[in-house]
Amino acid sequence: MKFELYKDVALTRDLPEERLKRGDIVKLVEHHPVREGEDGYSAELFNAVGNTLAVITVPESALEALRDDGVFGVRAQRRAES
């Protein structure tokens, strides 16, 4: 499924290496077409007050469009121990 850039989408799975969970909302900022294989997207992750936390690259299968029966939630994102 092709997604429109600069729109919010939800993650379809946990991404532990990025400390993200299924259902987290990201904004798509770039499409990475692949000739043979799965397309990907760069996505920006914001905190609850709108500050950028990270820009990640994910495969298209890790994304889904937001639905009109979905609700936003807020969770703390734990920082990695130093």
Short mmCIF file of C-alpha atoms in Angstrom, two decimals:
data_model
loop_
_atom_site.label_atom_id
_atom_site.label_comp_id
_atom_site.label_asym_id
_atom_site.label_seq_id
_atom_site.Cartn_x
_atom_site.Cartn_y
_atom_site.Cartn_z
CA MET A 1 0.00 0.00 0.00
CA LYS A 2 1.36 3.41 -0.90
CA PHE A 3 1.05 6.05 1.80
CA GLU A 4 0.81 9.80 1.31
CA LEU A 5 3.79 11.78 2.59
CA TYR A 6 3.41 14.17 5.54
CA LYS A 7 0.47 12.17 6.90
CA ASP A 8 0.31 10.38 10.23
CA VAL A 9 0.24 6.58 10.25
CA ALA A 10 0.45 3.92 12.96
CA LEU A 11 3.08 1.25 13.44
CA THR A 12 1.81 -2.31 12.97
CA ARG A 13 4.46 -3.88 15.18
CA ASP A 14 6.86 -3.18 18.01
CA LEU A 15 10.27 -1.82 17.02
CA PRO A 16 12.30 -2.52 20.18
CA GLU A 17 15.55 -1.22 18.64
CA GLU A 18 13.82 2.17 18.32
CA ARG A 19 11.88 1.82 21.64
CA LEU A 20 8.61 2.05 19.70
CA LYS A 21 5.42 0.04 20.15
CA ARG A 22 2.67 -1.17 17.87
CA GLY A 23 0.13 1.64 17.54
CA ASP A 24 2.63 4.48 17.99
CA ILE A 25 1.92 7.32 15.55
CA VAL A 26 4.61 8.58 13.15
CA LYS A 27 4.60 11.13 10.32
CA LEU A 28 5.88 9.94 6.93
CA VAL A 29 8.53 12.23 5.49
CA GLU A 30 10.10 10.26 2.65
CA HIS A 31 9.26 7.27 0.45
CA HIS A 32 12.01 4.79 -0.46
CA PRO A 33 10.91 2.80 -3.52
CA VAL A 34 12.64 -0.52 -4.08
CA ARG A 35 12.75 -2.16 -7.49
CA GLU A 36 12.63 -5.72 -6.15
CA GLY A 37 11.44 -6.07 -2.61
CA GLU A 38 9.50 -4.01 -0.13
CA ASP A 39 9.33 -0.23 -0.27
CA GLY A 40 10.21 1.69 2.85
CA TYR A 41 9.53 5.07 4.44
CA SER A 42 11.39 7.52 6.61
CA ALA A 43 9.12 8.53 9.45
CA GLU A 44 9.42 11.21 12.10
CA LEU A 45 8.44 10.44 15.68
CA PHE A 46 7.19 13.28 17.88
CA ASN A 47 6.60 13.45 21.62
CA ALA A 48 3.23 14.49 23.05
CA VAL A 49 4.06 18.21 22.83
CA GLY A 50 5.31 18.11 19.23
CA ASN A 51 9.09 17.91 19.61
CA THR A 52 10.96 15.54 17.28
CA LEU A 53 12.33 12.48 19.07
CA ALA A 54 13.72 10.56 16.10
CA VAL A 55 13.59 9.93 12.38
CA ILE A 56 13.45 6.23 11.54
CA THR A 57 13.28 4.11 8.41
CA VAL A 58 10.70 1.34 8.33
CA PRO A 59 9.37 -1.13 5.77
CA GLU A 60 5.94 -0.42 4.31
CA SER A 61 4.53 -3.51 6.07
CA ALA A 62 5.28 -1.89 9.45
CA LEU A 63 2.75 0.89 8.75
CA GLU A 64 -1.01 1.22 8.59
CA ALA A 65 -3.35 4.09 7.88
CA LEU A 66 -5.09 5.69 10.84
CA ARG A 67 -8.70 4.62 11.25
CA ASP A 68 -11.70 6.67 12.31
CA ASP A 69 -12.34 4.30 15.25
CA GLY A 70 -8.82 4.76 16.66
CA VAL A 71 -7.98 6.80 19.75
CA PHE A 72 -4.75 8.54 20.68
CA GLY A 73 -2.90 7.54 23.81
CA VAL A 74 0.17 8.81 25.62
CA ARG A 75 2.91 6.63 27.07
CA ALA A 76 6.34 7.43 28.43
CA GLN A 77 9.20 6.34 26.20
CA ARG A 78 11.90 4.92 28.40
CA ARG A 79 15.42 6.12 27.68
CA ALA A 80 18.17 3.52 27.35
CA GLU A 81 20.30 3.17 30.48
CA SER A 82 23.76 4.78 30.17
#
